[in-house]
Coordinates of C-alpha atoms in Angstrom, one line a residue:
M73 CA 18.2 -4.3 -47.1
L74 CA 19.0 -5.7 -44.1
S75 CA 18.9 -3.0 -41.4
S76 CA 21.0 -3.7 -38.4
S77 CA 19.6 -0.7 -36.6
A78 CA 16.5 1.6 -36.8
N79 CA 19.3 4.6 -37.0
D80 CA 20.5 3.1 -40.2
Y81 CA 17.6 2.2 -41.9
I82 CA 15.9 5.6 -41.3
Q83 CA 18.9 7.4 -42.7
R84 CA 18.9 5.8 -45.8
E85 CA 15.0 5.4 -46.5
G86 CA 14.5 8.8 -45.0
P87 CA 15.3 10.9 -48.4
L88 CA 13.8 7.5 -50.9
A89 CA 10.4 7.8 -49.2
R90 CA 10.1 11.6 -49.9
T91 CA 11.1 10.8 -53.4
G92 CA 8.6 7.8 -53.9
L93 CA 5.8 10.0 -52.1
L94 CA 6.5 13.0 -54.8
A95 CA 7.0 10.9 -57.6
N96 CA 3.2 9.6 -57.1
I97 CA 1.5 13.1 -57.5
G98 CA 0.7 14.7 -60.7
P99 CA 1.1 16.3 -62.9
K100 CA 5.1 16.3 -62.6
G101 CA 5.5 12.9 -60.5
S102 CA 7.7 10.5 -62.5
Q103 CA 5.6 7.6 -61.8
A104 CA 2.2 10.1 -62.1
S105 CA 1.5 10.1 -65.8
G106 CA -1.7 11.2 -66.8
A107 CA -2.7 12.6 -63.2
K108 CA -3.9 16.0 -62.9
P109 CA -2.1 18.8 -60.9
G110 CA -2.2 17.9 -57.2
I111 CA -3.9 14.4 -57.4
V112 CA -2.2 11.3 -55.6
V113 CA -1.5 8.3 -57.7
A114 CA -2.3 5.7 -55.1
S115 CA 0.1 3.3 -56.8
P116 CA 1.2 3.0 -60.4
S117 CA 0.3 -0.7 -60.2
T118 CA -2.1 -1.4 -63.2
S119 CA -2.8 -5.0 -62.6
N120 CA -2.6 -7.5 -59.8
P121 CA -4.0 -5.1 -58.0
D122 CA -4.6 -2.2 -60.5
Y123 CA -4.4 1.0 -57.6
L124 CA -3.8 3.7 -60.7
Y125 CA -6.5 5.8 -59.1
S126 CA -6.7 8.5 -56.4
W127 CA -8.5 7.9 -53.3
T128 CA -9.8 10.7 -51.0
R129 CA -8.6 9.0 -47.8
D130 CA -4.6 8.2 -49.2
S131 CA -4.7 11.8 -51.0
A132 CA -5.6 13.4 -47.6
L133 CA -3.1 11.8 -45.8
V134 CA -0.2 11.9 -48.2
F135 CA -1.2 16.0 -48.2
K136 CA -1.4 16.3 -44.5
T137 CA 2.2 14.9 -44.1
I138 CA 3.4 17.3 -46.9
V139 CA 1.4 20.1 -45.4
D140 CA 2.9 19.5 -41.9
H141 CA 6.3 19.5 -43.4
Y142 CA 6.0 22.5 -45.3
I143 CA 4.4 24.5 -42.5
S144 CA 7.3 23.8 -39.7
S145 CA 10.4 23.7 -42.1
S146 CA 12.0 27.3 -41.5
H147 CA 13.0 27.5 -45.5
K148 CA 9.5 27.1 -47.2
N149 CA 10.1 25.0 -50.6
V150 CA 8.0 26.8 -53.2
S151 CA 7.5 23.7 -55.1
L152 CA 5.6 21.8 -52.2
R153 CA 3.4 25.1 -51.6
V154 CA 2.3 24.8 -55.4
L155 CA 1.4 21.1 -54.5
I156 CA -0.6 22.1 -51.8
D157 CA -2.6 24.4 -53.9
D158 CA -3.0 21.9 -56.8
Y159 CA -4.1 19.7 -54.0
A160 CA -7.0 22.0 -52.6
H161 CA -7.9 22.8 -56.3
A162 CA -8.1 19.4 -57.4
Q163 CA -10.4 18.3 -54.5
T164 CA -12.8 21.3 -54.9
Q165 CA -13.1 20.1 -58.7
L166 CA -13.6 16.4 -57.6
Q167 CA -16.7 17.6 -54.9
E168 CA -18.3 18.9 -58.0
V169 CA -18.2 15.5 -60.0
D170 CA -21.2 13.5 -59.8
N171 CA -20.7 9.3 -59.3
P172 CA -22.2 6.2 -58.0
S173 CA -22.6 7.7 -54.5
G174 CA -24.5 11.0 -55.6
N175 CA -23.6 14.1 -56.6
I176 CA -22.4 17.6 -54.3
T177 CA -25.6 17.4 -52.2
T178 CA -27.0 14.0 -52.5
G179 CA -24.0 12.1 -50.7
G180 CA -21.6 12.2 -53.7
L181 CA -18.8 13.6 -51.2
G182 CA -18.7 10.0 -49.5
E183 CA -17.3 8.2 -53.0
P184 CA -14.0 6.8 -52.3
K185 CA -12.0 6.9 -55.3
F186 CA -11.6 8.4 -58.7
N187 CA -9.8 8.2 -62.0
I188 CA -6.8 10.1 -62.0
D189 CA -7.8 12.7 -64.8
L190 CA -10.5 13.7 -61.9
T191 CA -13.4 11.9 -63.9
A192 CA -15.8 9.8 -61.8
F193 CA -14.9 5.6 -61.4
E194 CA -18.0 4.2 -62.4
G195 CA -17.1 0.5 -61.2
S196 CA -18.6 -1.3 -58.5
W197 CA -16.9 -0.8 -54.9
G198 CA -17.3 -0.4 -51.0
R199 CA -19.5 3.0 -50.9
P200 CA -19.9 5.4 -49.6
Q201 CA -16.4 5.7 -47.2
R202 CA -17.2 8.4 -45.1
D203 CA -13.6 9.3 -43.6
G204 CA -12.3 10.8 -46.9
P205 CA -14.5 14.2 -46.2
A206 CA -13.2 14.5 -42.6
L207 CA -9.6 13.8 -43.6
R208 CA -9.7 16.1 -46.2
A209 CA -11.1 18.9 -44.0
I210 CA -8.5 18.2 -41.6
T211 CA -5.7 18.6 -44.0
L212 CA -6.9 21.9 -45.4
I213 CA -7.9 23.3 -42.3
T214 CA -4.4 22.6 -41.2
Y215 CA -3.0 24.5 -44.4
V216 CA -5.7 27.3 -43.8
N217 CA -4.9 27.8 -40.0
W218 CA -0.9 28.2 -41.4
L219 CA -2.6 31.2 -43.9
L220 CA -3.9 32.8 -41.2
D221 CA -1.6 32.7 -38.8
N222 CA 0.8 34.3 -41.8
S223 CA -2.2 37.1 -42.4
N224 CA -3.4 35.6 -45.6
T225 CA -6.9 35.9 -44.8
S226 CA -8.0 36.2 -48.5
H227 CA -6.8 32.7 -49.7
A228 CA -8.1 31.4 -46.7
N229 CA -11.7 32.4 -47.3
T230 CA -11.4 31.0 -50.7
L231 CA -10.8 27.3 -49.2
W232 CA -13.5 27.8 -46.8
P233 CA -16.8 26.7 -49.2
T234 CA -14.7 23.4 -50.0
I235 CA -14.0 23.0 -46.4
Q236 CA -17.3 23.4 -45.5
L237 CA -18.8 21.1 -48.0
D238 CA -16.6 18.5 -46.0
L239 CA -17.7 19.6 -42.7
D240 CA -21.5 19.8 -43.5
Y241 CA -21.6 16.6 -45.3
V242 CA -19.5 15.2 -41.6
A243 CA -22.1 16.7 -39.3
N244 CA -24.9 15.5 -40.9
D245 CA -24.1 12.0 -41.7
W246 CA -21.1 10.8 -39.1
N247 CA -23.5 8.4 -37.3
K248 CA -24.5 6.6 -40.5
T249 CA -22.9 3.8 -41.6
G250 CA -20.4 3.2 -44.7
F251 CA -17.5 0.9 -45.7
D252 CA -14.2 1.2 -43.4
L253 CA -10.9 2.3 -44.6
W254 CA -10.0 -1.5 -45.7
E255 CA -13.1 -1.0 -48.1
E256 CA -14.6 -4.2 -46.8
V257 CA -17.1 -4.1 -44.1
S258 CA -20.2 -1.4 -44.1
S259 CA -20.8 -0.7 -40.3
S260 CA -19.5 1.9 -38.1
S261 CA -15.6 2.3 -37.9
F262 CA -13.5 3.4 -34.8
W263 CA -11.0 4.7 -37.7
T264 CA -13.9 6.9 -39.2
T265 CA -15.9 8.0 -36.1
A266 CA -12.4 9.4 -34.7
S267 CA -11.6 11.4 -38.1
Q268 CA -14.7 12.8 -37.9
H269 CA -14.8 14.0 -34.4
R270 CA -11.4 15.5 -34.9
A271 CA -12.6 17.3 -38.0
L272 CA -15.7 18.8 -36.3
R273 CA -13.7 19.9 -33.8
Q274 CA -10.9 21.8 -36.0
G275 CA -14.0 22.7 -38.3
A276 CA -15.5 24.3 -35.2
A277 CA -12.3 26.4 -34.2
L278 CA -11.7 27.5 -37.9
A279 CA -15.5 28.5 -38.3
K280 CA -14.9 30.9 -35.2
S281 CA -11.6 32.4 -36.6
L282 CA -13.3 33.1 -39.8
G283 CA -16.2 34.7 -38.2
K284 CA -18.7 31.7 -39.4
E285 CA -20.9 32.0 -36.1
D286 CA -23.8 30.2 -37.7
L287 CA -21.9 26.9 -37.8
I288 CA -20.0 26.7 -34.6
E289 CA -22.5 25.3 -32.3
K290 CA -23.8 22.8 -35.1
Y291 CA -19.9 21.5 -35.5
N292 CA -19.2 21.3 -31.7
I293 CA -22.8 19.5 -30.8
Q294 CA -22.0 16.9 -33.5
A295 CA -18.3 16.7 -32.6
D296 CA -19.7 16.1 -29.0
N297 CA -21.6 13.3 -30.4
A298 CA -19.1 11.9 -32.3
L299 CA -16.6 11.7 -29.3
C300 CA -19.4 10.3 -26.9
F301 CA -20.1 7.2 -29.6
L302 CA -16.2 7.0 -29.9
Q303 CA -16.1 5.3 -26.4
S304 CA -18.5 2.6 -27.5
Y305 CA -15.7 0.6 -29.5
W306 CA -13.7 -0.1 -26.3
N307 CA -14.0 -3.9 -25.7
H308 CA -14.3 -3.9 -21.9
E309 CA -13.8 -7.4 -21.2
A310 CA -10.8 -7.6 -23.9
S311 CA -9.3 -4.6 -23.1
Y312 CA -9.0 -3.4 -26.9
V313 CA -10.8 -1.3 -29.2
T314 CA -13.1 -3.3 -31.8
S315 CA -12.6 -1.6 -34.9
N316 CA -15.8 -2.3 -36.8
T317 CA -19.3 -2.9 -35.2
G318 CA -20.1 -5.0 -38.3
G319 CA -17.9 -7.7 -40.0
G320 CA -18.2 -10.8 -38.4
R321 CA -14.2 -10.4 -37.1
S322 CA -12.6 -10.3 -33.7
G323 CA -12.2 -6.3 -34.4
I324 CA -8.4 -6.4 -33.8
D325 CA -7.3 -4.0 -36.4
A326 CA -4.7 -1.6 -37.7
N327 CA -7.8 0.8 -37.9
S328 CA -7.2 1.2 -34.2
V329 CA -3.4 1.8 -34.1
L330 CA -3.8 4.4 -37.3
T331 CA -6.6 6.2 -35.3
S332 CA -4.3 6.8 -32.3
I333 CA -1.2 8.2 -34.4
H334 CA -3.6 10.4 -36.9
T335 CA -5.5 11.9 -34.1
F336 CA -2.3 12.5 -31.8
D337 CA -2.4 16.2 -29.9
P338 CA 0.6 16.2 -27.9
S339 CA -1.0 19.0 -25.7
A340 CA -3.4 16.6 -24.6
G341 CA -1.5 14.2 -22.7
C342 CA -2.3 10.4 -22.2
D343 CA -6.1 11.2 -22.5
A344 CA -7.7 8.1 -22.8
I345 CA -11.2 9.8 -24.2
T346 CA -9.9 10.7 -27.2
F347 CA -7.5 7.6 -27.2
Q348 CA -4.0 9.4 -27.2
P349 CA -1.3 7.2 -27.9
C350 CA 0.3 6.9 -24.8
S351 CA -3.3 6.3 -22.9
D352 CA -4.1 3.2 -21.3
K353 CA -6.6 2.2 -23.6
A354 CA -4.3 2.9 -26.4
L355 CA -1.5 1.1 -25.2
S356 CA -3.4 -2.4 -24.1
N357 CA -4.8 -2.3 -27.7
L358 CA -1.7 -2.3 -29.3
K359 CA -0.6 -5.1 -27.2
V360 CA -3.6 -7.0 -27.9
Y361 CA -3.1 -6.0 -31.9
V362 CA 0.6 -6.9 -32.0
D363 CA 0.3 -10.1 -30.2
S364 CA -2.3 -11.3 -32.8
F365 CA 0.5 -11.6 -35.4
R366 CA 2.9 -13.3 -33.5
S367 CA 2.0 -16.9 -34.3
I368 CA 0.4 -16.5 -38.1
Y369 CA 3.4 -15.1 -40.1
A370 CA 6.1 -17.1 -40.8
I371 CA 8.4 -14.3 -40.7
N372 CA 7.4 -13.5 -36.9
Q373 CA 8.4 -17.2 -35.5
G374 CA 11.4 -17.2 -33.0
F375 CA 10.6 -13.9 -31.4
T376 CA 9.8 -13.1 -27.7
E377 CA 6.7 -11.1 -26.6
N378 CA 8.9 -8.2 -26.2
E379 CA 10.4 -7.9 -29.4
A380 CA 8.9 -6.5 -32.6
V381 CA 7.4 -8.9 -35.3
A382 CA 5.5 -7.7 -38.6
T383 CA 1.9 -6.7 -38.2
G384 CA -0.9 -6.9 -40.9
R385 CA -4.0 -5.0 -41.2
Y386 CA -5.9 -7.8 -38.6
P387 CA -5.3 -11.3 -37.9
E388 CA -8.2 -12.8 -40.3
D389 CA -6.8 -11.1 -43.2
V390 CA -7.0 -13.2 -46.7
Y391 CA -6.6 -10.2 -48.9
M392 CA -3.4 -11.0 -51.2
G393 CA -3.1 -13.8 -49.1
G394 CA -3.0 -12.0 -45.7
N395 CA 0.3 -10.5 -45.1
P396 CA 2.3 -7.9 -43.2
W397 CA 1.8 -4.3 -44.3
Y398 CA 4.5 -1.5 -44.5
L399 CA 2.2 1.3 -43.4
A400 CA 0.8 -0.9 -40.2
T401 CA 4.0 -2.0 -39.3
F402 CA 5.3 1.7 -39.3
A403 CA 2.1 2.8 -37.3
V404 CA 3.0 0.4 -34.3
A405 CA 6.5 2.7 -34.0
E406 CA 5.0 5.8 -34.5
Q407 CA 2.8 5.1 -31.9
L408 CA 5.2 4.2 -29.5
Y409 CA 7.4 6.8 -30.4
E410 CA 4.8 9.6 -29.8
S411 CA 4.3 7.7 -26.4
L412 CA 7.5 8.3 -25.3
S413 CA 7.8 12.1 -26.4
V414 CA 4.6 12.8 -24.0
W415 CA 5.9 10.9 -21.1
D416 CA 9.5 12.9 -21.6
A417 CA 7.6 16.2 -22.1
Q418 CA 5.4 15.9 -18.7
G419 CA 8.2 14.0 -17.1
S420 CA 6.4 10.9 -15.8
L421 CA 4.3 7.9 -16.8
Q422 CA 1.2 6.2 -15.5
I423 CA 0.2 2.5 -15.3
T424 CA -3.3 1.6 -14.6
S425 CA -5.0 -1.9 -14.2
I426 CA -5.5 -1.7 -18.2
S427 CA -2.2 -0.7 -19.4
L428 CA -0.6 -3.1 -17.0
P429 CA 0.0 -6.3 -19.2
F430 CA 1.5 -3.7 -22.0
F431 CA 4.4 -2.4 -19.6
Q432 CA 4.7 -6.1 -18.2
Q433 CA 5.9 -7.1 -21.3
F434 CA 9.2 -4.8 -20.3
S435 CA 9.6 -5.5 -16.4
S436 CA 7.5 -8.2 -15.3
D437 CA 7.3 -7.1 -11.6
V438 CA 6.3 -3.4 -12.1
Q439 CA 2.6 -2.3 -10.8
T440 CA 0.4 0.0 -11.5
G441 CA 1.1 3.9 -10.2
D442 CA 3.0 7.0 -11.1
Y443 CA 6.6 6.9 -12.2
K444 CA 8.7 10.2 -12.1
S445 CA 11.3 10.7 -15.0
N446 CA 14.1 10.5 -12.2
T447 CA 13.0 7.0 -11.4
E448 CA 14.6 3.9 -12.3
T449 CA 11.7 2.0 -13.1
Y450 CA 10.8 5.1 -15.7
D451 CA 14.3 4.8 -17.3
K452 CA 14.0 1.1 -17.5
L453 CA 10.5 1.1 -19.2
T454 CA 11.4 3.8 -21.4
S455 CA 14.7 2.6 -22.9
E456 CA 13.0 -1.1 -23.2
I457 CA 10.0 0.5 -25.2
R458 CA 12.4 2.7 -27.4
A459 CA 14.1 -0.3 -28.0
F460 CA 10.7 -2.4 -28.8
A461 CA 9.7 0.6 -31.2
D462 CA 12.7 0.3 -33.0
G463 CA 12.4 -3.2 -33.9
F464 CA 9.3 -2.3 -35.8
I465 CA 11.4 0.0 -37.8
A466 CA 13.9 -2.5 -38.3
I467 CA 11.7 -5.1 -39.1
N468 CA 10.3 -3.1 -42.2
G469 CA 14.3 -2.7 -43.4
R470 CA 14.8 -5.7 -43.1
Y471 CA 12.3 -6.3 -45.9
T472 CA 12.7 -3.2 -47.8
P473 CA 14.3 -3.8 -51.2
D474 CA 17.8 -2.1 -52.0
N475 CA 16.2 0.5 -53.6
G476 CA 14.0 1.9 -51.1
S477 CA 10.9 1.3 -53.0
L478 CA 7.8 0.1 -50.5
A479 CA 5.0 -1.9 -51.8
E480 CA 1.8 -2.3 -50.0
Q481 CA 2.5 -5.6 -48.5
Y482 CA 5.5 -7.8 -47.9
R483 CA 4.7 -11.8 -48.0
K484 CA 4.2 -13.2 -44.8
D485 CA 6.3 -16.5 -45.4
D486 CA 9.6 -14.9 -47.2
G487 CA 8.9 -11.0 -46.7
K488 CA 9.6 -10.7 -50.4
P489 CA 7.8 -7.2 -51.5
T490 CA 3.9 -7.9 -52.5
S491 CA 0.6 -6.5 -54.0
A492 CA 1.0 -2.7 -55.1
R493 CA 4.3 -1.2 -55.7
D494 CA 5.4 2.0 -54.7
L495 CA 2.2 2.5 -52.5
T496 CA 2.3 6.2 -51.4
W497 CA 0.6 5.9 -48.1
S498 CA 3.4 3.6 -47.4
Y499 CA 6.1 6.3 -48.2
A500 CA 3.6 8.7 -46.1
S501 CA 3.6 6.3 -43.3
A502 CA 7.4 5.8 -43.3
I503 CA 8.0 9.7 -43.1
T504 CA 5.7 10.3 -40.1
A505 CA 7.1 7.4 -38.1
F506 CA 10.9 8.6 -38.8
L507 CA 9.9 12.1 -37.6
A508 CA 8.2 10.5 -34.5
H509 CA 11.4 8.6 -34.0
D510 CA 13.4 11.7 -34.0
G511 CA 10.7 13.1 -31.4
I512 CA 9.2 15.6 -33.7
V513 CA 5.6 16.1 -32.9
A514 CA 2.3 17.2 -34.3
S515 CA 0.9 20.5 -33.8
P516 CA -2.0 20.3 -30.9
W517 CA -5.4 20.2 -33.2
G518 CA -8.0 20.9 -29.5
A519 CA -8.2 17.4 -28.2
Q520 CA -7.1 18.9 -24.7
G521 CA -9.5 18.8 -21.6
L522 CA -12.1 17.2 -23.6
Q523 CA -15.2 15.6 -21.4
I524 CA -17.6 13.4 -21.9
Q525 CA -20.7 13.3 -19.6
T526 CA -21.8 9.9 -18.1
D527 CA -24.7 8.0 -16.7
S528 CA -25.1 6.1 -13.6
D529 CA -24.0 2.9 -15.7
G530 CA -21.0 4.8 -17.5
H531 CA -22.6 5.3 -20.8
C532 CA -21.7 8.7 -22.4
I533 CA -24.2 10.9 -22.6
A534 CA -24.6 12.5 -26.2
N535 CA -25.3 16.4 -26.4
P536 CA -28.3 16.0 -28.9
G537 CA -28.8 19.9 -29.5
P538 CA -32.5 20.9 -30.9
M539 CA -34.8 17.9 -31.1
S540 CA -37.6 16.5 -33.2
E541 CA -40.1 13.6 -32.7
I542 CA -40.5 10.7 -35.3
V543 CA -43.3 8.0 -34.8
F544 CA -41.9 4.4 -36.2
K545 CA -44.1 1.9 -37.4
V546 CA -43.7 -1.4 -39.0
E547 CA -45.6 -4.4 -39.9
K548 CA -44.5 -7.5 -38.1
D549 CA -46.4 -11.0 -37.3
T550 CA -44.9 -12.5 -33.9
V551 CA -45.2 -15.4 -31.7
Y552 CA -45.9 -15.2 -27.8
G553 CA -43.0 -14.1 -26.0
E554 CA -41.4 -12.0 -29.2
N555 CA -41.6 -8.4 -29.0
V556 CA -40.1 -5.7 -31.9
F557 CA -37.6 -3.4 -31.0
I558 CA -35.7 -0.4 -33.0
T559 CA -31.9 0.4 -32.7
G560 CA -29.6 2.3 -34.6
S561 CA -26.6 4.5 -35.3
I562 CA -28.0 7.3 -32.8
G563 CA -27.9 7.0 -28.8
Q564 CA -31.5 7.7 -29.3
L565 CA -31.9 4.0 -30.7
G566 CA -29.2 2.3 -28.5
N567 CA -25.8 2.9 -31.0
W568 CA -26.6 -0.7 -32.5
D569 CA -26.5 -2.4 -29.2
P570 CA -29.8 -4.4 -28.6
A571 CA -29.1 -4.4 -25.1
H572 CA -30.2 -0.8 -25.3
A573 CA -32.9 -1.0 -27.9
V574 CA -36.5 0.7 -28.0
K575 CA -39.3 -1.3 -27.9
L576 CA -42.1 -0.8 -30.1
D577 CA -46.0 -1.1 -29.0
P578 CA -48.4 -3.6 -30.5
K579 CA -51.3 -1.9 -29.8
S580 CA -52.2 -1.7 -33.0
Y581 CA -50.7 -5.7 -34.2
P582 CA -49.7 -6.7 -36.6
Y583 CA -48.3 -2.9 -36.4
W584 CA -45.9 -2.0 -34.1
S585 CA -44.8 1.6 -33.5
V586 CA -43.2 4.0 -31.0
E587 CA -42.3 7.4 -30.9
I588 CA -39.0 8.6 -30.3
E589 CA -37.4 12.2 -29.9
V590 CA -34.1 12.2 -31.9
P591 CA -31.9 15.1 -32.6
A592 CA -33.2 17.3 -35.7
S593 CA -31.9 17.6 -39.2
I594 CA -29.7 14.5 -38.8
S595 CA -29.1 11.7 -40.9
F596 CA -28.8 7.9 -39.4
S597 CA -29.6 4.5 -40.0
Y598 CA -31.6 1.9 -38.2
K599 CA -33.0 -1.8 -38.2
Y600 CA -35.6 -3.4 -36.6
I601 CA -35.4 -6.6 -34.3
I602 CA -37.1 -9.3 -32.6
Q603 CA -36.1 -9.9 -29.2
N604 CA -37.7 -13.0 -27.6
Q605 CA -38.3 -12.6 -23.7
N606 CA -38.2 -16.4 -22.8
S607 CA -34.9 -17.5 -24.7
G608 CA -33.4 -14.0 -24.6
S609 CA -32.6 -14.4 -28.7
V610 CA -32.6 -11.4 -30.9
A611 CA -33.3 -11.7 -34.5
W612 CA -32.6 -9.1 -36.9
E613 CA -34.0 -7.8 -40.3
N614 CA -32.4 -8.4 -43.2
D615 CA -30.0 -5.9 -44.9
P616 CA -30.0 -3.3 -46.1
N617 CA -30.4 -0.8 -43.0
H618 CA -33.1 2.0 -43.0
D619 CA -31.7 5.1 -43.8
L620 CA -33.4 8.5 -42.7
Q621 CA -33.2 12.5 -42.3
S622 CA -34.9 13.6 -39.6
S623 CA -37.2 16.8 -39.2
S624 CA -36.0 20.3 -38.1
E625 CA -36.1 21.6 -34.5
G626 CA -39.8 21.3 -33.1
K627 CA -41.4 19.5 -36.3
S628 CA -42.7 15.8 -36.1
M629 CA -42.7 12.8 -38.6
V630 CA -44.1 9.4 -38.9
V631 CA -42.3 6.7 -40.6
T632 CA -43.9 3.4 -41.7
D633 CA -41.5 0.9 -42.8
T634 CA -41.7 -2.5 -44.3
W635 CA -39.9 -4.9 -42.6
H636 CA -36.9 -6.2 -44.5
N637 CA -37.2 -10.3 -45.1

């Protein structure tokens, strides 16, 4: 389907995307045979690849799209309300299903996918994935807030236990590593941390609305800490988000663009702390991300630097050949449209030294400063950026078949659809991008006015809340000039940064030890490292990470570890 313009494509594809999305939801979806009520089939594809499963992440994102549409519609679609309630019931059931990640109290909520008949998937997989519970909580909280606004407190209270399970999981485990949204890298992930922050922030507000006073402080404290940790993903030297703390890649990743659009809060303006779409950091990151695909796909050849191109997950991708993804390319357009909506609403845009390279794509001589909506510069920039955004929509349109079906990917050499067919997330991404094109923005969720505290070096200071003490001990032989340090997933251990790791004392050599005060009753991961004071080299102990649950407030514990060789 050759699309002469974004508008033409949106008019044709919009209804087809809505039909395609609903076709993949049980029990009545035409491509969801065997799926239980409210279960989202990721794709009806059963081979090369087999996606006939239900992912917690995909399901939450799909139903967030449905919930947003339902609550914003002046004429309520009863069938959608039934689907939403089916989804909530199915997720409550899935929380109870024992699976390879554990059970409802031992980590099972982090299981990434299930069979479409509500049974556990027992095969090997990248698990746990800690974004799922956060995203599910966000979707259900959005629905419950609408119920409360419409005086349906009884139904809201019936959904609270499901939401609380997810929020407690997030509050306790947000700072532990897990697999990213592409299910390939086990580390900390920008997408996951941002989703967890939003869930906790909304969860604290809902707990207040429902009178759950004992949970408000807990959720707010851990939301503060997650927001603090979120700042650590920013690469100051290269001006982009390093989307994963592990994996050995550049960190340039659609992960970061998807984060900006799925944590968009129009009331937060261009806030950089929460990486809002029009923030200087998010725009700088977007340019780096898009530019990374200009030379690696054959279908992108011949375009100038201010023209849209097809984008994929990350430039080093080799899955199914490493191709453009519909949802990634739609996400770029959506971030740009949301930026335009905010600029128009506030009547100005700001260019900082961080975002300057982004804006110079459209006006090479533009300088840093504030530009009001009645200026020529504002008109020129926003007009060019809107055309840029439309180009990403049109690129996807160019490679969409005549029947409007959206696969997971299209081939980088000729644009033919490939990988899983009729990907539900692809349809959802089309719907949200088209809404953003029309200036329809999401409801606020609590990002407005959030602040972080920083030390003299500009590093974020976490809000630890109640504390407990832990003595860490490990046996390790060293040579002269070597010292043992500990680092991990919490600020007290340096957030995995060797430069901020904590040194252990060799007073009982070969045993090294240190006493550290950490937040009470939280789970975290850590490793020991050796730093050579002469060469400056760092040697990490081998995987897996050490995992630990700290004591309750005021209590202490001693942990004796074995070095992982």
